[in-house]
Amino acid sequence: MESYKTKFRFKDLYRFAGFKFYESYIEEDSILVVLKRTSTTGKCPCCKKRCRYIHSRRQRQVRDLDVAGSKVFVEFTSFQLDCDCGYNGYEELDFCEEYSRQTKRLEERVVILCQMMCIKDVAKEVRLDWKNVKNIDKKNARKYIIDLEQVSPRRIGVDEIAYEKGHKYLTVVRDIELGKVIWVGKDRKKETLDEFFRMLGMEKSWNIEVVVCDMWDPYIASIKANTNAAIIFDKFHIAKAITEAVDNVRKKEFAKADDVERKNMKHKRFLILARQKNLVSEKQEELRQLLDQNKTLFAAYLLKEQALDIFDEVDENKGVKRFEKWFKNVFDAGIEQFNDVVRRIKKYFYGISNYFIYRLTNAQSEGFNTKINVIKRRAYGFRDLEYFKLKILQSCGLKCP
């Protein structure tokens, strides 16, 4: 195989439009690269034309990518223009933004590292101040995130996630069809979701057909006030409430059991709360032996399996009828732990029945919540809430190419 040898020259690393390498100086642990202008005109950032009218000149020194473990600083002369289009300010440069203290390629490196590491570690890696690293990442996030003016959602999911201890939440709105987060707001009040619909606009809000959320009254009130959408309550919240009722039955039965029964019931919580169809044959036999010893626990388990099987029903009318029959079975069983669950399902039944029509859940939102928690843990928490919201949109939202 033929090989090609090329001569590497240090100055080739600093070939920028309108500039050329002039000379370099090596100090203790840094290198100063001096660039010389090759053009007497500057590029206007507004009209993108070359401008010959120079108002003033200034000497700039910016940080570049390290070379061989040494910090590199680039020094050059920048023009302030008086363009015919009316623009008065500094020229547009291909390698550095106006007023920036770093080159674009160094900032790109920082942004890539910030997606994998916390700010403190990135600052240590690139040898910049952590506040500077944060500002670079924040600026980049703002630049590439798409705002609500560019989206027209038809189906949305609304969920909340805790960003700090003490019941402090963020409301996360995602576009179900795009599979992306489109908005993040502070708190989980009615006013929070009202702000989303206000920013989206009245016309787009009334074009929303379906909203998937949990049974949180402030969200429901905002959706009804700002849209004409069908509300679907996430089936996983119903399943959670039912399994919690079964768990409460297990705890009560365990408390009043004798020593032999307690020994058999011990470490069986997973078996009781798991779906029977998801258990292997050995575990199913172990579960059967446990339930045979306690009629109340057996009845609670059957009620759980009946309720969760209803969500597999394809036909809406059959699903509604099966729920009505399940309500009667709960009443006949007389297990008080299920009373609150039944009252809650009846109160929000209009949103539960819509599930059989649209077959939508907030499962994708839960997946986003996992990614958001990873972002939060990686940074050991965020003091700057705006930055945290930008990081969520950067990781889970729509981005400009």
GROMACS .gro file of C-alpha atoms in nm:
model
  401
    1MET     CA    1   0.000   0.000   0.000
    2GLU     CA    2   0.148   0.332  -0.106
    3SER     CA    3   0.203   0.587   0.171
    4TYR     CA    4   0.207   0.963   0.138
    5LYS     CA    5   0.430   1.187   0.344
    6THR     CA    6   0.338   1.548   0.402
    7LYS     CA    7   0.541   1.807   0.585
    8PHE     CA    8   0.361   1.945   0.889
    9ARG     CA    9   0.399   2.316   0.951
   10PHE     CA   10   0.281   2.480   1.272
   11LYS     CA   11   0.154   2.784   1.085
   12ASP     CA   12  -0.092   2.567   0.886
   13LEU     CA   13  -0.304   2.539   1.203
   14TYR     CA   14  -0.377   2.912   1.187
   15ARG     CA   15  -0.499   2.969   0.835
   16PHE     CA   16  -0.805   3.187   0.885
   17ALA     CA   17  -0.998   3.388   0.626
   18GLY     CA   18  -0.845   3.734   0.599
   19PHE     CA   19  -0.542   3.647   0.814
   20LYS     CA   20  -0.215   3.458   0.787
   21PHE     CA   21   0.044   3.334   1.033
   22TYR     CA   22   0.307   3.599   1.105
   23GLU     CA   23   0.515   3.480   1.400
   24SER     CA   24   0.496   3.294   1.733
   25TYR     CA   25   0.651   3.329   2.077
   26ILE     CA   26   0.698   3.056   2.336
   27GLU     CA   27   0.680   3.145   2.703
   28GLU     CA   28   0.674   2.921   3.013
   29ASP     CA   29   0.361   2.712   2.949
   30SER     CA   30   0.196   2.912   2.670
   31ILE     CA   31   0.239   2.998   2.304
   32LEU     CA   32   0.151   3.334   2.151
   33VAL     CA   33   0.056   3.319   1.783
   34VAL     CA   34   0.051   3.653   1.600
   35LEU     CA   35  -0.167   3.682   1.290
   36LYS     CA   36  -0.126   3.937   1.014
   37ARG     CA   37  -0.415   4.074   0.810
   38THR     CA   38  -0.424   3.992   0.438
   39SER     CA   39  -0.712   4.227   0.360
   40THR     CA   40  -0.768   4.597   0.420
   41THR     CA   41  -1.147   4.550   0.433
   42GLY     CA   42  -1.376   4.383   0.684
   43LYS     CA   43  -1.686   4.165   0.641
   44CYS     CA   44  -2.012   4.324   0.758
   45PRO     CA   45  -2.217   4.081   0.974
   46CYS     CA   46  -2.545   4.236   0.850
   47CYS     CA   47  -2.518   4.256   0.470
   48LYS     CA   48  -2.227   4.007   0.446
   49LYS     CA   49  -2.039   4.242   0.209
   50ARG     CA   50  -1.681   4.363   0.235
   51CYS     CA   51  -1.659   4.713   0.381
   52ARG     CA   52  -1.371   4.950   0.317
   53TYR     CA   53  -1.474   5.218   0.567
   54ILE     CA   54  -1.278   5.147   0.885
   55HIS     CA   55  -1.388   5.343   1.191
   56SER     CA   56  -1.120   5.211   1.426
   57ARG     CA   57  -0.886   4.921   1.494
   58ARG     CA   58  -0.830   4.723   1.809
   59GLN     CA   59  -0.578   4.465   1.912
   60ARG     CA   60  -0.737   4.139   2.032
   61GLN     CA   61  -0.595   3.833   2.204
   62VAL     CA   62  -0.807   3.519   2.234
   63ARG     CA   63  -0.749   3.169   2.367
   64ASP     CA   64  -0.725   2.879   2.121
   65LEU     CA   65  -0.698   2.500   2.149
   66ASP     CA   66  -0.392   2.376   2.339
   67VAL     CA   67  -0.091   2.246   2.152
   68ALA     CA   68   0.134   1.984   2.312
   69GLY     CA   69  -0.003   2.067   2.657
   70SER     CA   70   0.066   2.440   2.621
   71LYS     CA   71  -0.197   2.712   2.622
   72VAL     CA   72  -0.222   2.894   2.289
   73PHE     CA   73  -0.319   3.259   2.255
   74VAL     CA   74  -0.393   3.417   1.918
   75GLU     CA   75  -0.326   3.788   1.868
   76PHE     CA   76  -0.470   3.985   1.576
   77THR     CA   77  -0.610   4.324   1.472
   78SER     CA   78  -0.987   4.362   1.439
   79PHE     CA   79  -1.170   4.638   1.246
   80GLN     CA   80  -1.469   4.844   1.356
   81LEU     CA   81  -1.673   4.916   1.042
   82ASP     CA   82  -1.897   5.195   0.913
   83CYS     CA   83  -2.094   5.002   0.651
   84ASP     CA   84  -2.319   5.153   0.385
   85CYS     CA   85  -2.606   4.932   0.511
   86GLY     CA   86  -2.606   5.132   0.837
   87TYR     CA   87  -2.415   4.884   1.051
   88ASN     CA   88  -2.157   5.030   1.289
   89GLY     CA   89  -1.962   4.772   1.483
   90TYR     CA   90  -1.694   4.510   1.466
   91GLU     CA   91  -1.640   4.292   1.161
   92GLU     CA   92  -1.750   3.930   1.130
   93LEU     CA   93  -1.468   3.679   1.174
   94ASP     CA   94  -1.474   3.314   1.073
   95PHE     CA   95  -1.270   3.192   1.370
   96CYS     CA   96  -1.389   3.413   1.656
   97GLU     CA   97  -1.713   3.583   1.761
   98GLU     CA   98  -1.744   3.946   1.860
   99TYR     CA   99  -1.631   4.016   2.219
  100SER     CA  100  -1.550   3.647   2.271
  101ARG     CA  101  -1.230   3.557   2.457
  102GLN     CA  102  -1.198   3.219   2.284
  103THR     CA  103  -1.186   3.093   1.927
  104LYS     CA  104  -1.490   2.914   1.789
  105ARG     CA  105  -1.311   2.580   1.777
  106LEU     CA  106  -1.221   2.601   2.145
  107GLU     CA  107  -1.583   2.683   2.229
  108GLU     CA  108  -1.700   2.385   2.023
  109ARG     CA  109  -1.463   2.164   2.222
  110VAL     CA  110  -1.607   2.300   2.547
  111VAL     CA  111  -1.964   2.234   2.433
  112ILE     CA  112  -1.884   1.872   2.341
  113LEU     CA  113  -1.719   1.811   2.679
  114CYS     CA  114  -2.012   1.972   2.864
  115GLN     CA  115  -2.243   1.705   2.721
  116MET     CA  116  -2.035   1.434   2.892
  117MET     CA  117  -1.884   1.599   3.201
  118CYS     CA  118  -1.975   1.850   3.471
  119ILE     CA  119  -1.862   2.212   3.436
  120LYS     CA  120  -1.592   2.177   3.699
  121ASP     CA  121  -1.426   1.887   3.516
  122VAL     CA  122  -1.452   2.063   3.180
  123ALA     CA  123  -1.292   2.376   3.324
  124LYS     CA  124  -1.008   2.164   3.458
  125GLU     CA  125  -0.964   1.986   3.125
  126VAL     CA  126  -0.949   2.299   2.906
  127ARG     CA  127  -0.796   2.520   3.178
  128LEU     CA  128  -1.062   2.790   3.173
  129ASP     CA  129  -1.261   2.948   3.455
  130TRP     CA  130  -1.576   2.746   3.533
  131LYS     CA  131  -1.795   3.055   3.490
  132ASN     CA  132  -1.649   3.105   3.144
  133VAL     CA  133  -1.718   2.740   3.057
  134LYS     CA  134  -2.078   2.776   3.175
  135ASN     CA  135  -2.132   3.092   2.969
  136ILE     CA  136  -1.995   2.921   2.657
  137ASP     CA  137  -2.227   2.623   2.699
  138LYS     CA  138  -2.522   2.849   2.782
  139LYS     CA  139  -2.463   3.064   2.474
  140ASN     CA  140  -2.442   2.758   2.251
  141ALA     CA  141  -2.764   2.611   2.394
  142ARG     CA  142  -2.954   2.933   2.322
  143LYS     CA  143  -2.820   2.946   1.967
  144TYR     CA  144  -2.937   2.604   1.849
  145ILE     CA  145  -3.261   2.549   2.041
  146ILE     CA  146  -3.584   2.590   1.842
  147ASP     CA  147  -3.848   2.809   2.006
  148LEU     CA  148  -4.225   2.761   2.008
  149GLU     CA  149  -4.276   2.983   1.704
  150GLN     CA  150  -4.132   2.707   1.485
  151VAL     CA  151  -4.350   2.419   1.611
  152SER     CA  152  -4.721   2.342   1.570
  153PRO     CA  153  -4.794   2.049   1.801
  154ARG     CA  154  -5.108   1.838   1.758
  155ARG     CA  155  -5.049   1.590   2.038
  156ILE     CA  156  -4.856   1.685   2.351
  157GLY     CA  157  -4.757   1.519   2.676
  158VAL     CA  158  -4.732   1.713   3.002
  159ASP     CA  159  -4.534   1.589   3.299
  160GLU     CA  160  -4.341   1.728   3.595
  161ILE     CA  161  -3.996   1.654   3.735
  162ALA     CA  162  -3.839   1.762   4.065
  163TYR     CA  163  -3.530   1.980   4.023
  164GLU     CA  164  -3.464   2.035   4.394
  165LYS     CA  165  -3.576   1.899   4.730
  166GLY     CA  166  -3.874   2.066   4.893
  167HIS     CA  167  -4.140   1.997   4.627
  168LYS     CA  168  -3.978   2.219   4.365
  169TYR     CA  169  -4.082   2.108   4.018
  170LEU     CA  170  -4.040   2.183   3.650
  171THR     CA  171  -4.322   2.131   3.400
  172VAL     CA  172  -4.199   1.951   3.088
  173VAL     CA  173  -4.405   1.962   2.767
  174ARG     CA  174  -4.318   1.730   2.478
  175ASP     CA  175  -4.448   1.690   2.125
  176ILE     CA  176  -4.563   1.328   2.103
  177GLU     CA  177  -4.538   1.308   1.723
  178LEU     CA  178  -4.189   1.459   1.711
  179GLY     CA  179  -4.077   1.274   2.024
  180LYS     CA  180  -3.902   1.585   2.159
  181VAL     CA  181  -3.934   1.825   2.452
  182ILE     CA  182  -4.058   2.163   2.326
  183TRP     CA  183  -4.094   2.365   2.648
  184VAL     CA  184  -3.983   2.366   3.013
  185GLY     CA  185  -4.140   2.589   3.280
  186LYS     CA  186  -4.087   2.647   3.649
  187ASP     CA  187  -4.335   2.496   3.897
  188ARG     CA  188  -4.642   2.283   3.821
  189LYS     CA  189  -4.923   2.532   3.875
  190LYS     CA  190  -5.205   2.625   3.640
  191GLU     CA  191  -5.023   2.950   3.568
  192THR     CA  192  -4.718   2.753   3.457
  193LEU     CA  193  -4.903   2.567   3.181
  194ASP     CA  194  -5.100   2.883   3.098
  195GLU     CA  195  -4.767   3.047   3.018
  196PHE     CA  196  -4.685   2.767   2.772
  197PHE     CA  197  -5.014   2.812   2.587
  198ARG     CA  198  -4.967   3.190   2.587
  199MET     CA  199  -4.622   3.156   2.429
  200LEU     CA  200  -4.751   2.899   2.181
  201GLY     CA  201  -5.033   3.129   2.072
  202MET     CA  202  -5.411   3.097   2.077
  203GLU     CA  203  -5.444   2.954   1.725
  204LYS     CA  204  -5.186   2.679   1.778
  205SER     CA  205  -5.325   2.601   2.123
  206TRP     CA  206  -5.676   2.543   1.989
  207ASN     CA  207  -5.533   2.319   1.716
  208ILE     CA  208  -5.400   2.075   1.978
  209GLU     CA  209  -5.606   1.756   1.955
  210VAL     CA  210  -5.478   1.540   2.243
  211VAL     CA  211  -5.301   1.607   2.574
  212VAL     CA  212  -5.157   1.324   2.783
  213CYS     CA  213  -5.096   1.408   3.150
  214ASP     CA  214  -5.138   1.275   3.502
  215MET     CA  215  -5.441   1.347   3.721
  216TRP     CA  216  -5.316   1.684   3.844
  217ASP     CA  217  -5.601   1.935   3.871
  218PRO     CA  218  -5.397   2.253   3.789
  219TYR     CA  219  -5.285   2.096   3.459
  220ILE     CA  220  -5.640   1.984   3.380
  221ALA     CA  221  -5.780   2.332   3.448
  222SER     CA  222  -5.520   2.496   3.221
  223ILE     CA  223  -5.579   2.246   2.938
  224LYS     CA  224  -5.956   2.297   2.951
  225ALA     CA  225  -5.918   2.676   2.960
  226ASN     CA  226  -5.672   2.706   2.670
  227THR     CA  227  -5.749   2.416   2.436
  228ASN     CA  228  -6.030   2.200   2.303
  229ALA     CA  229  -5.814   1.888   2.328
  230ALA     CA  230  -5.911   1.542   2.451
  231ILE     CA  231  -5.738   1.470   2.783
  232ILE     CA  232  -5.583   1.129   2.840
  233PHE     CA  233  -5.466   1.028   3.186
  234ASP     CA  234  -5.157   0.815   3.182
  235LYS     CA  235  -5.248   0.452   3.254
  236PHE     CA  236  -4.925   0.403   3.450
  237HIS     CA  237  -5.053   0.637   3.722
  238ILE     CA  238  -5.368   0.425   3.750
  239ALA     CA  239  -5.158   0.108   3.764
  240LYS     CA  240  -4.939   0.266   4.031
  241ALA     CA  241  -5.240   0.355   4.249
  242ILE     CA  242  -5.379   0.001   4.217
  243THR     CA  243  -5.047  -0.170   4.301
  244GLU     CA  244  -5.006   0.062   4.601
  245ALA     CA  245  -5.349  -0.053   4.725
  246VAL     CA  246  -5.239  -0.417   4.692
  247ASP     CA  247  -4.917  -0.337   4.876
  248ASN     CA  248  -5.117  -0.179   5.161
  249VAL     CA  249  -5.325  -0.498   5.182
  250ARG     CA  250  -5.004  -0.702   5.199
  251LYS     CA  251  -4.867  -0.486   5.482
  252LYS     CA  252  -5.191  -0.515   5.680
  253GLU     CA  253  -5.209  -0.892   5.635
  254PHE     CA  254  -4.842  -0.928   5.726
  255ALA     CA  255  -4.894  -0.729   6.048
  256LYS     CA  256  -5.170  -0.956   6.176
  257ALA     CA  257  -5.022  -1.289   6.051
  258ASP     CA  258  -4.871  -1.550   6.280
  259ASP     CA  259  -4.504  -1.647   6.268
  260VAL     CA  260  -4.550  -1.922   6.009
  261GLU     CA  261  -4.748  -1.699   5.773
  262ARG     CA  262  -4.501  -1.415   5.817
  263LYS     CA  263  -4.215  -1.643   5.723
  264ASN     CA  264  -4.396  -1.744   5.402
  265MET     CA  265  -4.490  -1.383   5.318
  266LYS     CA  266  -4.147  -1.238   5.385
  267HIS     CA  267  -3.954  -1.110   5.079
  268LYS     CA  268  -4.256  -1.174   4.853
  269ARG     CA  269  -4.343  -0.814   4.773
  270PHE     CA  270  -4.209  -0.836   4.417
  271LEU     CA  271  -4.415  -1.147   4.348
  272ILE     CA  272  -4.738  -0.987   4.469
  273LEU     CA  273  -4.691  -0.661   4.277
  274ALA     CA  274  -4.564  -0.819   3.952
  275ARG     CA  275  -4.794  -0.913   3.665
  276GLN     CA  276  -4.857  -1.285   3.656
  277LYS     CA  277  -4.789  -1.304   3.282
  278ASN     CA  278  -4.440  -1.160   3.340
  279LEU     CA  279  -4.338  -1.428   3.592
  280VAL     CA  280  -4.157  -1.749   3.502
  281SER     CA  281  -4.329  -2.080   3.587
  282GLU     CA  282  -4.131  -2.132   3.911
  283LYS     CA  283  -4.228  -1.788   4.042
  284GLN     CA  284  -4.591  -1.840   3.942
  285GLU     CA  285  -4.604  -2.158   4.148
  286GLU     CA  286  -4.445  -1.977   4.443
  287LEU     CA  287  -4.703  -1.700   4.411
  288ARG     CA  288  -4.993  -1.951   4.396
  289GLN     CA  289  -4.878  -2.117   4.718
  290LEU     CA  290  -4.857  -1.779   4.890
  291LEU     CA  291  -5.203  -1.663   4.779
  292ASP     CA  292  -5.364  -1.994   4.878
  293GLN     CA  293  -5.274  -1.918   5.241
  294ASN     CA  294  -5.446  -1.577   5.252
  295LYS     CA  295  -5.789  -1.516   5.096
  296THR     CA  296  -5.781  -1.136   5.140
  297LEU     CA  297  -5.445  -1.106   4.968
  298PHE     CA  298  -5.566  -1.342   4.696
  299ALA     CA  299  -5.874  -1.124   4.634
  300ALA     CA  300  -5.662  -0.807   4.622
  301TYR     CA  301  -5.424  -0.970   4.374
  302LEU     CA  302  -5.711  -1.076   4.148
  303LEU     CA  303  -5.856  -0.723   4.153
  304LYS     CA  304  -5.516  -0.585   4.050
  305GLU     CA  305  -5.480  -0.832   3.762
  306GLN     CA  306  -5.836  -0.766   3.643
  307ALA     CA  307  -5.786  -0.388   3.639
  308LEU     CA  308  -5.452  -0.398   3.457
  309ASP     CA  309  -5.588  -0.644   3.200
  310ILE     CA  310  -5.856  -0.392   3.107
  311PHE     CA  311  -5.595  -0.163   2.948
  312ASP     CA  312  -5.519  -0.435   2.694
  313GLU     CA  313  -5.877  -0.407   2.565
  314VAL     CA  314  -5.894  -0.274   2.208
  315ASP     CA  315  -6.261  -0.173   2.197
  316GLU     CA  316  -6.359   0.143   2.388
  317ASN     CA  317  -6.709   0.027   2.486
  318LYS     CA  318  -6.583  -0.307   2.611
  319GLY     CA  319  -6.312  -0.132   2.813
  320VAL     CA  320  -6.568   0.096   2.980
  321LYS     CA  321  -6.798  -0.197   3.060
  322ARG     CA  322  -6.511  -0.397   3.206
  323PHE     CA  323  -6.423  -0.106   3.435
  324GLU     CA  324  -6.786  -0.086   3.553
  325LYS     CA  325  -6.779  -0.456   3.629
  326TRP     CA  326  -6.448  -0.410   3.812
  327PHE     CA  327  -6.606  -0.141   4.033
  328LYS     CA  328  -6.873  -0.396   4.133
  329ASN     CA  329  -6.608  -0.660   4.207
  330VAL     CA  330  -6.426  -0.415   4.437
  331PHE     CA  331  -6.752  -0.340   4.618
  332ASP     CA  332  -6.829  -0.712   4.659
  333ALA     CA  333  -6.474  -0.788   4.784
  334GLY     CA  334  -6.507  -0.523   5.059
  335ILE     CA  335  -6.134  -0.441   5.067
  336GLU     CA  336  -6.115  -0.086   5.203
  337GLN     CA  337  -5.772  -0.015   5.053
  338PHE     CA  338  -5.932  -0.009   4.705
  339ASN     CA  339  -6.203   0.244   4.793
  340ASP     CA  340  -5.985   0.551   4.734
  341VAL     CA  341  -5.862   0.405   4.405
  342VAL     CA  342  -6.218   0.351   4.283
  343ARG     CA  343  -6.322   0.704   4.380
  344ARG     CA  344  -6.021   0.845   4.198
  345ILE     CA  345  -6.084   0.643   3.882
  346LYS     CA  346  -6.452   0.745   3.875
  347LYS     CA  347  -6.361   1.112   3.920
  348TYR     CA  348  -6.120   1.110   3.625
  349PHE     CA  349  -6.288   0.841   3.418
  350TYR     CA  350  -6.340   1.073   3.119
  351GLY     CA  351  -5.962   1.085   3.069
  352ILE     CA  352  -5.912   0.717   3.136
  353SER     CA  353  -6.175   0.616   2.877
  354ASN     CA  354  -5.997   0.834   2.618
  355TYR     CA  355  -5.700   0.599   2.643
  356PHE     CA  356  -5.899   0.329   2.462
  357ILE     CA  357  -5.954   0.571   2.171
  358TYR     CA  358  -5.604   0.715   2.124
  359ARG     CA  359  -5.384   0.448   2.294
  360LEU     CA  360  -5.131   0.711   2.409
  361THR     CA  361  -4.925   0.719   2.730
  362ASN     CA  362  -4.659   0.935   2.889
  363ALA     CA  363  -4.399   0.656   2.873
  364GLN     CA  364  -4.173   0.871   2.655
  365SER     CA  365  -4.191   1.151   2.912
  366GLU     CA  366  -4.071   0.909   3.179
  367GLY     CA  367  -3.778   0.826   2.952
  368PHE     CA  368  -3.699   1.195   2.921
  369ASN     CA  369  -3.722   1.228   3.300
  370THR     CA  370  -3.449   0.964   3.329
  371LYS     CA  371  -3.225   1.163   3.093
  372ILE     CA  372  -3.299   1.483   3.285
  373ASN     CA  373  -3.207   1.318   3.614
  374VAL     CA  374  -2.877   1.205   3.459
  375ILE     CA  375  -2.806   1.567   3.356
  376LYS     CA  376  -2.888   1.684   3.709
  377ARG     CA  377  -2.669   1.421   3.877
  378ARG     CA  378  -2.379   1.487   3.641
  379ALA     CA  379  -2.376   1.851   3.749
  380TYR     CA  380  -2.447   1.766   4.117
  381GLY     CA  381  -2.755   1.989   4.084
  382PHE     CA  382  -2.810   2.326   3.916
  383ARG     CA  383  -2.823   2.660   4.094
  384ASP     CA  384  -2.895   2.842   3.769
  385LEU     CA  385  -3.247   2.725   3.679
  386GLU     CA  386  -3.238   2.888   3.336
  387TYR     CA  387  -2.920   2.697   3.255
  388PHE     CA  388  -3.082   2.372   3.371
  389LYS     CA  389  -3.381   2.430   3.143
  390LEU     CA  390  -3.147   2.500   2.852
  391LYS     CA  391  -2.957   2.177   2.921
  392ILE     CA  392  -3.288   1.984   2.916
  393LEU     CA  393  -3.382   2.136   2.579
  394GLN     CA  394  -3.030   2.079   2.449
  395SER     CA  395  -3.043   1.710   2.539
  396CYS     CA  396  -3.412   1.626   2.479
  397GLY     CA  397  -3.547   1.905   2.258
  398LEU     CA  398  -3.546   2.010   1.894
  399LYS     CA  399  -3.225   2.168   1.770
  400CYS     CA  400  -3.134   2.367   1.464
  401PRO     CA  401  -2.895   2.182   1.231
   0.00000   0.00000   0.00000
